mmCIF file of C-alpha atoms in Angstrom:
data_model
loop_
_atom_site.group_PDB
_atom_site.id
_atom_site.type_symbol
_atom_site.label_atom_id
_atom_site.label_comp_id
_atom_site.label_asym_id
_atom_site.label_seq_id
_atom_site.Cartn_x
_atom_site.Cartn_y
_atom_site.Cartn_z
ATOM 1 C CA MET A 166 73.112 160.664 47.160
ATOM 2 C CA LEU A 167 75.746 159.448 44.936
ATOM 3 C CA ASP A 168 78.830 157.722 47.031
ATOM 4 C CA SER A 169 81.666 155.574 46.050
ATOM 5 C CA GLU A 170 79.300 152.475 46.326
ATOM 6 C CA TYR A 171 76.745 153.806 44.084
ATOM 7 C CA GLU A 172 79.075 154.976 40.922
ATOM 8 C CA THR A 173 79.033 154.569 36.768
ATOM 9 C CA ASP A 174 79.400 151.047 35.679
ATOM 10 C CA GLY A 175 80.803 152.620 32.884
ATOM 11 C CA PRO A 176 79.204 152.222 29.261
ATOM 12 C CA TRP A 177 76.345 150.492 28.773
ATOM 13 C CA SER A 178 75.216 147.910 26.018
ATOM 14 C CA PRO A 179 72.163 147.577 24.801
ATOM 15 C CA ASP A 180 72.715 143.778 24.478
ATOM 16 C CA ALA A 181 73.138 143.799 28.592
ATOM 17 C CA ARG A 182 70.099 145.744 28.696
ATOM 18 C CA ALA A 183 68.583 142.803 31.112
ATOM 19 C CA SER A 184 71.362 142.360 33.580
ATOM 20 C CA GLY A 185 71.561 146.004 34.035
ATOM 21 C CA ASP A 186 68.059 146.139 35.199
ATOM 22 C CA ARG A 187 68.552 143.804 37.472
ATOM 23 C CA ARG A 188 71.879 145.376 38.939
ATOM 24 C CA MET A 189 70.480 148.800 39.278
ATOM 25 C CA MET A 190 67.049 147.195 41.157
ATOM 26 C CA ASP A 191 69.749 145.370 43.344
ATOM 27 C CA ARG A 192 70.727 149.129 43.922
ATOM 28 C CA ALA A 193 67.472 150.415 44.561
ATOM 29 C CA ILE A 194 66.691 147.940 46.879
ATOM 30 C CA ASP A 195 69.733 148.196 49.053
ATOM 31 C CA LEU A 196 69.044 151.825 49.356
ATOM 32 C CA ALA A 197 65.355 151.157 50.459
ATOM 33 C CA LYS A 198 66.857 148.903 53.284
ATOM 34 C CA LYS A 199 68.503 152.304 54.809
ATOM 35 C CA ALA A 200 65.248 153.385 56.200
ATOM 36 C CA ALA A 201 64.470 150.231 57.624
ATOM 37 C CA GLY A 202 61.360 150.855 60.794
ATOM 38 C CA CYS A 203 61.224 154.386 59.780
ATOM 39 C CA THR A 204 58.765 154.815 56.805
ATOM 40 C CA ARG A 205 56.030 153.263 58.238
ATOM 41 C CA PRO A 206 52.601 153.455 57.495
ATOM 42 C CA ASN A 207 54.739 154.039 53.982
ATOM 43 C CA PRO A 208 56.516 151.587 52.038
ATOM 44 C CA LEU A 209 60.242 151.129 52.138
ATOM 45 C CA VAL A 210 60.873 152.389 48.426
ATOM 46 C CA GLY A 211 64.617 153.195 46.677
ATOM 47 C CA ALA A 212 65.031 154.763 43.392
ATOM 48 C CA ILE A 213 68.080 154.717 40.747
ATOM 49 C CA ILE A 214 68.240 157.341 37.701
ATOM 50 C CA ALA A 215 71.188 156.391 35.291
ATOM 51 C CA ARG A 216 71.776 156.950 31.750
ATOM 52 C CA ASP A 217 74.187 154.515 29.448
ATOM 53 C CA GLY A 218 75.079 152.849 32.289
ATOM 54 C CA ALA A 219 75.999 155.524 34.566
ATOM 55 C CA ILE A 220 74.325 156.636 38.104
ATOM 56 C CA LEU A 221 72.894 160.158 37.735
ATOM 57 C CA GLY A 222 70.913 159.862 40.826
ATOM 58 C CA ALA A 223 69.744 157.837 43.478
ATOM 59 C CA GLY A 224 67.375 158.394 46.577
ATOM 60 C CA TYR A 225 65.240 156.235 48.987
ATOM 61 C CA HIS A 226 62.110 156.932 50.911
ATOM 62 C CA GLU A 227 63.587 157.823 54.754
ATOM 63 C CA ARG A 228 60.174 158.601 56.811
ATOM 64 C CA ALA A 229 56.959 159.086 56.286
ATOM 65 C CA GLY A 230 55.559 162.902 55.534
ATOM 66 C CA GLY A 231 59.078 163.192 53.399
ATOM 67 C CA ASP A 232 60.317 162.909 50.214
ATOM 68 C CA HIS A 233 59.641 160.196 48.206
ATOM 69 C CA ALA A 234 62.326 157.934 46.771
ATOM 70 C CA GLU A 235 61.758 159.406 42.999
ATOM 71 C CA ALA A 236 61.668 162.921 44.150
ATOM 72 C CA ARG A 237 65.357 162.121 45.931
ATOM 73 C CA ALA A 238 66.559 160.700 43.462
ATOM 74 C CA VAL A 239 65.339 163.571 40.535
ATOM 75 C CA ALA A 240 66.901 166.095 42.927
ATOM 76 C CA ASP A 241 70.153 164.175 43.762
ATOM 77 C CA ALA A 242 70.626 164.059 39.877
ATOM 78 C CA ARG A 243 70.551 168.031 39.775
ATOM 79 C CA ARG A 244 72.456 168.414 42.028
ATOM 80 C CA ASN A 245 75.224 166.628 40.462
ATOM 81 C CA GLY A 246 74.842 168.194 37.273
ATOM 82 C CA HIS A 247 72.270 166.595 35.954
ATOM 83 C CA GLY A 248 69.391 168.951 34.504
ATOM 84 C CA ASP A 249 68.679 166.847 31.553
ATOM 85 C CA LEU A 250 67.176 163.466 31.939
ATOM 86 C CA SER A 251 65.869 162.817 28.622
ATOM 87 C CA GLY A 252 67.767 159.350 27.485
ATOM 88 C CA ALA A 253 67.663 158.105 31.436
ATOM 89 C CA THR A 254 66.075 155.425 33.075
ATOM 90 C CA VAL A 255 64.460 155.485 36.797
ATOM 91 C CA TYR A 256 64.379 151.975 38.722
ATOM 92 C CA VAL A 257 62.290 151.965 41.573
ATOM 93 C CA THR A 258 61.415 149.185 44.148
ATOM 94 C CA LEU A 259 57.336 150.067 43.765
ATOM 95 C CA GLU A 260 55.505 151.332 40.747
ATOM 96 C CA PRO A 261 55.431 155.574 41.203
ATOM 97 C CA CYS A 262 52.565 156.704 42.944
ATOM 98 C CA CYS A 263 49.589 158.853 41.377
ATOM 99 C CA HIS A 264 47.623 160.290 44.441
ATOM 100 C CA VAL A 265 48.064 163.489 46.394
ATOM 101 C CA GLY A 266 48.994 162.794 49.815
ATOM 102 C CA ARG A 267 51.389 164.484 52.320
ATOM 103 C CA THR A 268 53.400 164.720 48.991
ATOM 104 C CA GLY A 269 52.769 165.331 45.151
ATOM 105 C CA PRO A 270 52.535 162.668 42.724
ATOM 106 C CA CYS A 271 56.068 160.436 41.864
ATOM 107 C CA ALA A 272 54.291 159.521 38.484
ATOM 108 C CA ASP A 273 53.627 163.121 37.596
ATOM 109 C CA LEU A 274 56.917 164.537 38.532
ATOM 110 C CA LEU A 275 58.890 161.809 36.620
ATOM 111 C CA VAL A 276 57.051 163.114 33.480
ATOM 112 C CA SER A 277 57.855 166.785 34.148
ATOM 113 C CA ALA A 278 61.223 165.384 34.405
ATOM 114 C CA GLY A 279 61.402 164.216 30.911
ATOM 115 C CA VAL A 280 62.935 160.705 31.835
ATOM 116 C CA SER A 281 61.977 158.432 28.929
ATOM 117 C CA ARG A 282 62.365 154.749 30.677
ATOM 118 C CA VAL A 283 60.770 153.623 34.465
ATOM 119 C CA VAL A 284 61.913 149.726 35.426
ATOM 120 C CA CYS A 285 59.329 149.183 38.629
ATOM 121 C CA GLY A 286 60.149 146.572 40.616
ATOM 122 C CA MET A 287 56.460 145.888 41.281
ATOM 123 C CA THR A 288 52.779 147.615 40.752
ATOM 124 C CA ASP A 289 51.486 149.279 44.142
ATOM 125 C CA PRO A 290 48.306 147.296 46.027
ATOM 126 C CA ASP A 291 47.343 150.475 47.570
ATOM 127 C CA PRO A 292 43.806 150.916 46.018
ATOM 128 C CA ARG A 293 44.791 154.997 45.897
ATOM 129 C CA VAL A 294 47.797 153.613 43.619
ATOM 130 C CA SER A 295 47.416 149.930 41.458
ATOM 131 C CA GLY A 296 48.635 150.450 38.227
ATOM 132 C CA GLY A 297 47.006 154.016 38.201
ATOM 133 C CA GLY A 298 50.964 155.123 38.445
ATOM 134 C CA ILE A 299 51.922 152.892 35.651
ATOM 135 C CA ALA A 300 49.423 154.348 33.201
ATOM 136 C CA ARG A 301 49.773 157.676 33.709
ATOM 137 C CA LEU A 302 53.737 157.095 32.699
ATOM 138 C CA ARG A 303 52.655 155.336 29.568
ATOM 139 C CA ALA A 304 50.198 157.823 28.501
ATOM 140 C CA ALA A 305 53.054 160.489 28.713
ATOM 141 C CA GLY A 306 55.081 157.998 26.562
ATOM 142 C CA ILE A 307 57.565 156.897 28.888
ATOM 143 C CA GLY A 308 58.595 153.397 28.518
ATOM 144 C CA VAL A 309 57.605 151.238 31.400
ATOM 145 C CA GLU A 310 58.608 147.413 32.692
ATOM 146 C CA THR A 311 57.582 146.017 36.111
ATOM 147 C CA GLY A 312 58.539 142.716 37.507
ATOM 148 C CA VAL A 313 62.023 143.037 37.519
ATOM 149 C CA ARG A 314 63.256 141.405 40.897
ATOM 150 C CA GLU A 315 59.971 141.348 41.805
ATOM 151 C CA ALA A 316 60.114 138.245 44.584
ATOM 152 C CA GLU A 317 62.867 140.423 46.435
ATOM 153 C CA CYS A 318 60.874 143.754 46.437
ATOM 154 C CA ARG A 319 58.127 141.742 47.633
ATOM 155 C CA ALA A 320 60.338 140.646 49.949
ATOM 156 C CA LEU A 321 61.213 144.203 51.103
ATOM 157 C CA ASN A 322 57.882 145.060 51.800
ATOM 158 C CA ARG A 323 56.064 142.191 53.185
ATOM 159 C CA PRO A 324 54.530 144.387 55.958
ATOM 160 C CA PHE A 325 53.136 147.205 53.723
ATOM 161 C CA LEU A 326 51.931 144.341 51.063
ATOM 162 C CA LYS A 327 50.082 142.187 54.206
ATOM 163 C CA ARG A 328 48.601 145.785 55.810
ATOM 164 C CA VAL A 329 47.335 147.254 52.063
ATOM 165 C CA THR A 330 46.091 143.914 51.004
ATOM 166 C CA GLU A 331 44.650 142.045 54.314
ATOM 167 C CA GLY A 332 44.252 144.499 56.918
ATOM 168 C CA LEU A 333 46.628 142.662 59.070
ATOM 169 C CA PRO A 334 50.095 142.891 60.142
ATOM 170 C CA PHE A 335 52.637 141.124 58.798
ATOM 171 C CA VAL A 336 53.812 138.554 62.235
ATOM 172 C CA THR A 337 57.134 137.525 62.957
ATOM 173 C CA LEU A 338 57.612 134.766 66.063
ATOM 174 C CA LYS A 339 60.646 134.924 67.720
ATOM 175 C CA TYR A 340 62.183 132.902 70.215
ATOM 176 C CA ALA A 341 65.640 131.442 71.645
ATOM 177 C CA MET A 342 66.026 127.806 73.042
ATOM 178 C CA SER A 343 68.157 125.412 74.558
ATOM 179 C CA LEU A 344 68.798 122.391 72.168
ATOM 180 C CA ASP A 345 66.697 120.078 74.160
ATOM 181 C CA GLY A 346 63.794 122.863 73.356
ATOM 182 C CA LYS A 347 63.394 124.988 76.444
ATOM 183 C CA THR A 348 63.110 128.695 76.309
ATOM 184 C CA ALA A 349 64.203 128.805 80.137
ATOM 185 C CA THR A 350 64.904 126.625 82.932
ATOM 186 C CA ALA A 351 62.151 124.714 85.366
ATOM 187 C CA ALA A 352 62.769 127.900 87.741
ATOM 188 C CA GLY A 353 62.354 129.941 85.075
ATOM 189 C CA GLU A 354 65.793 131.306 84.361
ATOM 190 C CA SER A 355 66.292 132.139 81.009
ATOM 191 C CA ARG A 356 69.210 135.118 80.880
ATOM 192 C CA TRP A 357 70.909 134.367 78.799
ATOM 193 C CA ILE A 358 70.294 131.004 76.375
ATOM 194 C CA SER A 359 70.935 132.881 73.121
ATOM 195 C CA SER A 360 74.224 134.299 72.077
ATOM 196 C CA VAL A 361 76.091 137.880 72.106
ATOM 197 C CA PRO A 362 75.302 137.847 68.516
ATOM 198 C CA SER A 363 71.613 136.753 68.710
ATOM 199 C CA ARG A 364 70.509 139.518 70.926
ATOM 200 C CA GLU A 365 72.240 142.474 69.056
ATOM 201 C CA GLU A 366 70.118 140.913 66.339
ATOM 202 C CA THR A 367 66.935 140.810 67.631
ATOM 203 C CA HIS A 368 67.007 144.426 69.032
ATOM 204 C CA ARG A 369 67.609 145.408 65.540
ATOM 205 C CA LEU A 370 64.494 143.493 64.370
ATOM 206 C CA ARG A 371 62.289 145.179 67.583
ATOM 207 C CA SER A 372 63.710 148.476 65.929
ATOM 208 C CA GLU A 373 62.801 147.492 62.759
ATOM 209 C CA SER A 374 59.161 146.380 63.344
ATOM 210 C CA ALA A 375 55.891 148.384 64.254
ATOM 211 C CA VAL A 376 55.137 146.621 67.273
ATOM 212 C CA ILE A 377 57.008 144.473 70.076
ATOM 213 C CA LEU A 378 54.451 142.333 71.844
ATOM 214 C CA CYS A 379 54.419 139.631 74.562
ATOM 215 C CA GLY A 380 52.167 138.144 76.803
ATOM 216 C CA VAL A 381 51.605 138.871 80.414
ATOM 217 C CA GLY A 382 53.319 135.546 81.731
ATOM 218 C CA THR A 383 56.518 136.834 80.151
ATOM 219 C CA VAL A 384 55.888 140.071 81.903
ATOM 220 C CA LEU A 385 55.294 138.344 85.133
ATOM 221 C CA ALA A 386 58.565 135.997 84.745
ATOM 222 C CA ASP A 387 61.032 138.787 83.195
ATOM 223 C CA ASP A 388 60.362 142.352 83.567
ATOM 224 C CA PRO A 389 61.323 142.981 80.634
ATOM 225 C CA LEU A 390 61.848 146.838 79.398
ATOM 226 C CA LEU A 391 60.836 145.406 75.030
ATOM 227 C CA THR A 392 62.709 147.952 73.691
ATOM 228 C CA ALA A 393 65.445 148.141 71.480
ATOM 229 C CA ARG A 394 68.623 149.064 72.410
ATOM 230 C CA ILE A 395 71.647 149.519 69.836
ATOM 231 C CA PRO A 396 74.811 151.364 70.868
ATOM 232 C CA SER A 397 75.721 152.201 67.575
ATOM 233 C CA ARG A 398 71.982 153.782 67.276
ATOM 234 C CA PRO A 399 71.074 155.470 70.091
ATOM 235 C CA ASP A 400 68.229 157.190 67.876
ATOM 236 C CA ALA A 401 66.931 153.994 66.611
ATOM 237 C CA PRO A 402 62.892 153.678 65.434
ATOM 238 C CA GLN A 403 61.311 152.544 68.963
ATOM 239 C CA PRO A 404 58.341 149.993 68.397
ATOM 240 C CA VAL A 405 54.799 150.028 70.078
ATOM 241 C CA ARG A 406 54.880 147.556 73.359
ATOM 242 C CA VAL A 407 51.763 145.448 73.406
ATOM 243 C CA VAL A 408 51.367 143.393 76.552
ATOM 244 C CA VAL A 409 48.439 140.750 75.998
ATOM 245 C CA ASP A 410 46.663 140.614 79.271
ATOM 246 C CA SER A 411 42.995 139.121 79.532
ATOM 247 C CA SER A 412 42.216 139.844 83.357
ATOM 248 C CA LEU A 413 45.208 142.818 83.866
ATOM 249 C CA ARG A 414 47.189 141.319 86.131
ATOM 250 C CA ILE A 415 50.612 143.087 84.809
ATOM 251 C CA PRO A 416 52.356 144.770 87.944
ATOM 252 C CA PHE A 417 52.278 148.502 88.121
ATOM 253 C CA ASP A 418 55.977 148.245 89.452
ATOM 254 C CA SER A 419 56.989 146.294 85.765
ATOM 255 C CA ARG A 420 59.500 148.049 83.955
ATOM 256 C CA VAL A 421 56.742 147.961 80.923
ATOM 257 C CA VAL A 422 53.829 150.023 83.345
ATOM 258 C CA SER A 423 56.981 152.502 84.672
ATOM 259 C CA THR A 424 58.402 153.521 81.283
ATOM 260 C CA ALA A 425 54.718 154.106 79.596
ATOM 261 C CA LYS A 426 54.880 157.506 79.264
ATOM 262 C CA LYS A 427 58.224 157.457 77.488
ATOM 263 C CA HIS A 428 57.629 154.749 74.680
ATOM 264 C CA PRO A 429 54.128 153.788 73.744
ATOM 265 C CA THR A 430 52.634 151.195 75.309
ATOM 266 C CA ILE A 431 49.406 149.360 74.887
ATOM 267 C CA VAL A 432 47.864 146.807 77.795
ATOM 268 C CA ALA A 433 45.072 144.539 75.531
ATOM 269 C CA CYS A 434 42.380 142.871 77.798
ATOM 270 C CA ALA A 435 39.338 140.794 77.629
ATOM 271 C CA ILE A 436 37.444 142.985 79.910
ATOM 272 C CA PRO A 437 34.524 144.299 78.144
ATOM 273 C CA ARG A 438 33.570 147.539 80.636
ATOM 274 C CA PRO A 439 35.295 149.501 83.131
ATOM 275 C CA GLU A 440 34.084 147.994 86.283
ATOM 276 C CA GLY A 441 35.017 146.596 89.732
ATOM 277 C CA PRO A 442 38.047 146.115 90.615
ATOM 278 C CA SER A 443 39.673 145.497 87.296
ATOM 279 C CA GLY A 444 38.281 149.005 86.014
ATOM 280 C CA GLY A 445 40.402 150.523 88.575
ATOM 281 C CA LYS A 446 43.486 149.049 87.282
ATOM 282 C CA ALA A 447 42.833 150.229 83.754
ATOM 283 C CA ALA A 448 42.077 153.679 85.158
ATOM 284 C CA ALA A 449 45.321 153.198 86.631
ATOM 285 C CA LEU A 450 47.306 152.039 84.371
ATOM 286 C CA GLU A 451 46.014 155.004 81.692
ATOM 287 C CA ARG A 452 47.661 157.448 84.463
ATOM 288 C CA PHE A 453 50.699 156.128 84.331
ATOM 289 C CA GLY A 454 50.584 156.250 80.397
ATOM 290 C CA ALA A 455 49.364 152.637 79.025
ATOM 291 C CA GLU A 456 46.611 152.601 76.831
ATOM 292 C CA VAL A 457 44.125 149.306 78.000
ATOM 293 C CA LEU A 458 42.536 148.461 74.886
ATOM 294 C CA ARG A 459 39.715 146.039 75.021
ATOM 295 C CA VAL A 460 39.331 142.883 72.454
ATOM 296 C CA PRO A 461 37.456 140.914 74.024
ATOM 297 C CA GLY A 462 37.334 137.083 73.158
ATOM 298 C CA ALA A 463 34.663 133.993 73.046
ATOM 299 C CA ASP A 464 36.482 132.483 75.462
ATOM 300 C CA GLY A 465 37.373 135.241 77.978
ATOM 301 C CA ARG A 466 40.422 135.807 76.619
ATOM 302 C CA VAL A 467 42.031 138.800 74.242
ATOM 303 C CA ASP A 468 40.983 137.904 70.617
ATOM 304 C CA LEU A 469 44.083 137.898 68.845
ATOM 305 C CA ALA A 470 42.884 138.479 65.232
ATOM 306 C CA ALA A 471 40.830 141.451 66.275
ATOM 307 C CA LEU A 472 43.563 143.048 68.096
ATOM 308 C CA PHE A 473 46.099 142.741 65.281
ATOM 309 C CA ARG A 474 43.450 143.949 63.013
ATOM 310 C CA GLU A 475 43.132 147.122 65.018
ATOM 311 C CA LEU A 476 46.712 147.434 65.437
ATOM 312 C CA ALA A 477 46.740 147.676 61.655
ATOM 313 C CA ALA A 478 44.139 149.748 61.136
ATOM 314 C CA ARG A 479 46.186 152.410 63.527
ATOM 315 C CA GLY A 480 49.220 152.265 60.367
ATOM 316 C CA LEU A 481 51.608 149.489 62.973
ATOM 317 C CA ASP A 482 52.424 146.841 59.997
ATOM 318 C CA SER A 483 54.592 144.868 61.798
ATOM 319 C CA VAL A 484 54.542 142.666 64.699
ATOM 320 C CA PHE A 485 57.022 141.030 66.808
ATOM 321 C CA MET A 486 56.254 138.207 69.003
ATOM 322 C CA GLU A 487 58.564 137.298 71.683
ATOM 323 C CA GLY A 488 56.655 135.037 73.802
ATOM 324 C CA GLY A 489 55.391 133.870 76.004
ATOM 325 C CA GLY A 490 54.303 130.131 74.891
ATOM 326 C CA THR A 491 50.405 130.538 75.871
ATOM 327 C CA VAL A 492 49.845 133.723 73.313
ATOM 328 C CA SER A 493 52.457 132.121 70.973
ATOM 329 C CA PHE A 494 50.547 129.074 70.386
ATOM 330 C CA SER A 495 47.710 131.316 70.151
ATOM 331 C CA ALA A 496 49.054 133.609 67.558
ATOM 332 C CA VAL A 497 50.215 130.626 65.673
ATOM 333 C CA SER A 498 47.231 128.333 66.066
ATOM 334 C CA GLY A 499 44.944 131.328 64.979
ATOM 335 C CA GLY A 500 46.923 131.296 61.471
ATOM 336 C CA LEU A 501 48.206 134.759 62.661
ATOM 337 C CA VAL A 502 52.105 134.219 62.259
ATOM 338 C CA ASP A 503 54.216 134.731 59.286
ATOM 339 C CA ARG A 504 57.742 134.143 59.616
ATOM 340 C CA VAL A 505 59.460 132.438 62.780
ATOM 341 C CA ILE A 506 63.353 133.353 63.614
ATOM 342 C CA ALA A 507 64.263 130.843 66.093
ATOM 343 C CA TYR A 508 68.025 130.536 67.851
ATOM 344 C CA VAL A 509 68.675 127.214 69.117
ATOM 345 C CA SER A 510 71.445 127.443 71.796
ATOM 346 C CA PRO A 511 73.876 124.555 72.232
ATOM 347 C CA THR A 512 72.978 123.704 75.765
ATOM 348 C CA LEU A 513 70.994 121.166 77.121
ATOM 349 C CA VAL A 514 68.334 122.513 80.253
ATOM 350 C CA GLY A 515 66.319 119.595 80.721
ATOM 351 C CA GLY A 516 63.287 119.854 83.384
ATOM 352 C CA ALA A 517 59.602 117.948 82.462
ATOM 353 C CA SER A 518 58.298 121.367 83.504
ATOM 354 C CA ALA A 519 60.225 123.758 82.217
ATOM 355 C CA PRO A 520 58.774 126.065 79.355
ATOM 356 C CA THR A 521 59.140 125.928 76.039
ATOM 357 C CA PRO A 522 58.366 128.149 72.840
ATOM 358 C CA LEU A 523 54.700 126.824 72.415
ATOM 359 C CA ALA A 524 52.112 125.717 74.893
ATOM 360 C CA GLY A 525 48.643 126.005 75.011
ATOM 361 C CA ALA A 526 46.883 122.554 73.902
ATOM 362 C CA GLY A 527 49.148 122.058 70.928
ATOM 363 C CA PHE A 528 48.179 120.965 67.484
ATOM 364 C CA THR A 529 46.180 117.506 67.438
ATOM 365 C CA PRO A 530 46.801 115.279 65.321
ATOM 366 C CA LEU A 531 50.348 115.885 64.499
ATOM 367 C CA ALA A 532 49.230 116.531 60.632
ATOM 368 C CA ALA A 533 47.510 119.387 61.662
ATOM 369 C CA ALA A 534 50.787 121.174 63.243
ATOM 370 C CA ALA A 535 52.136 124.164 61.568
ATOM 371 C CA THR A 536 54.839 123.823 58.867
ATOM 372 C CA LEU A 537 57.448 126.438 57.723
ATOM 373 C CA LYS A 538 58.593 126.522 53.984
ATOM 374 C CA ASP A 539 61.512 128.553 52.807
ATOM 375 C CA VAL A 540 63.624 127.734 55.496
ATOM 376 C CA SER A 541 67.284 129.026 55.750
ATOM 377 C CA VAL A 542 69.411 128.107 58.669
ATOM 378 C CA SER A 543 73.092 129.525 59.931
ATOM 379 C CA ARG A 544 75.312 130.555 62.538
ATOM 380 C CA SER A 545 74.465 133.510 64.687
ATOM 381 C CA GLY A 546 77.464 133.424 67.811
ATOM 382 C CA GLU A 547 77.209 130.044 69.043
ATOM 383 C CA ASP A 548 73.583 129.721 67.981
ATOM 384 C CA ILE A 549 71.825 128.022 65.802
ATOM 385 C CA ARG A 550 69.638 130.656 63.861
ATOM 386 C CA VAL A 551 66.305 128.970 61.858
ATOM 387 C CA GLU A 552 64.376 131.251 59.825
ATOM 388 C CA GLY A 553 61.056 130.126 57.971
ATOM 389 C CA PHE A 554 57.775 131.512 56.676
ATOM 390 C CA VAL A 555 54.410 129.560 57.864
ATOM 391 C CA CYS A 556 52.941 127.685 55.272
ATOM 392 C CA SER A 557 49.062 128.589 54.748
ATOM 393 C CA ARG A 558 46.539 126.001 56.076
ATOM 394 C CA ASP A 559 45.291 125.979 52.263
ATOM 395 C CA SER A 560 48.902 125.188 50.469
#
């Protein structure tokens, strides 16, 4: 695991311990990010083992069911000739686990490895751990410090944290629009409003998400494939495709349906029982390989909150929403969206009937509108990229 990017920093100075802890944790976070999209329902975790400022071993959790970051770091240290880990510090982005799952407890592993100190980025809110790992380490006489780069470690695992603490997935609403706020022309043409770099990033974000979701209107208008296509990573993780289609209008010849046996696909509808023509269509969609999930709401539409809870219960911890305006507004107005990413193209489209990112009834009065915090603005090719997090209603 050691490479030119993770080599010794030179002699350790006790006076520099705090800054050294932060520096090592930054490296552990960078390692964890390498498995983005591959570990769910588990979190992203990176670990570094160091002594006197020199890195002995490093590792990250690569996939669910595989060795945890701590185990990989210990094994890496031993491969590098460091069988004796006394006096060593383990830097890990998340509290070591203390329960038996598909692997053994990492807290016990670190105790048996003989390390002297553990620095955790954050405690694990999973009730199976929740401080138990730290308690086990301290009971064994290992010094433990928590909260180093905590904000960054929490940001690393936003989806995992929301699923564990709220039973809901972390939802990102993404859209591309013209400078005058249109996502397509009045005739429905939308390819391509965004720049090539923006589209490339979109595919990366899809791959890092558990679910890509759109409304049936987007399928009818654009016939998207809803997959992550990254030329440099032909084996990139693929999200589960979810189409919100209250009355089952999705065509059999759409690309989503025709490829449902290749890519996991859910069509969420509001039809409570498989009766009449719609029941026959549901059965036909299932023969194509799609799962028809009935999530009726009081208004005759899919209950998005119930849908998202069901996705989270399946271990699908993140949803990447890509239109259209009706389902996007329903998610925003329902308080279900956590993050917004917008690509603004330097084009002017016009058209009173041209679609916009959010449709629906809209917010009234203006004071009720959703607002963003922690907003960042950057360039993405010729586009302006805006990212922000939706403020909670009581903030």
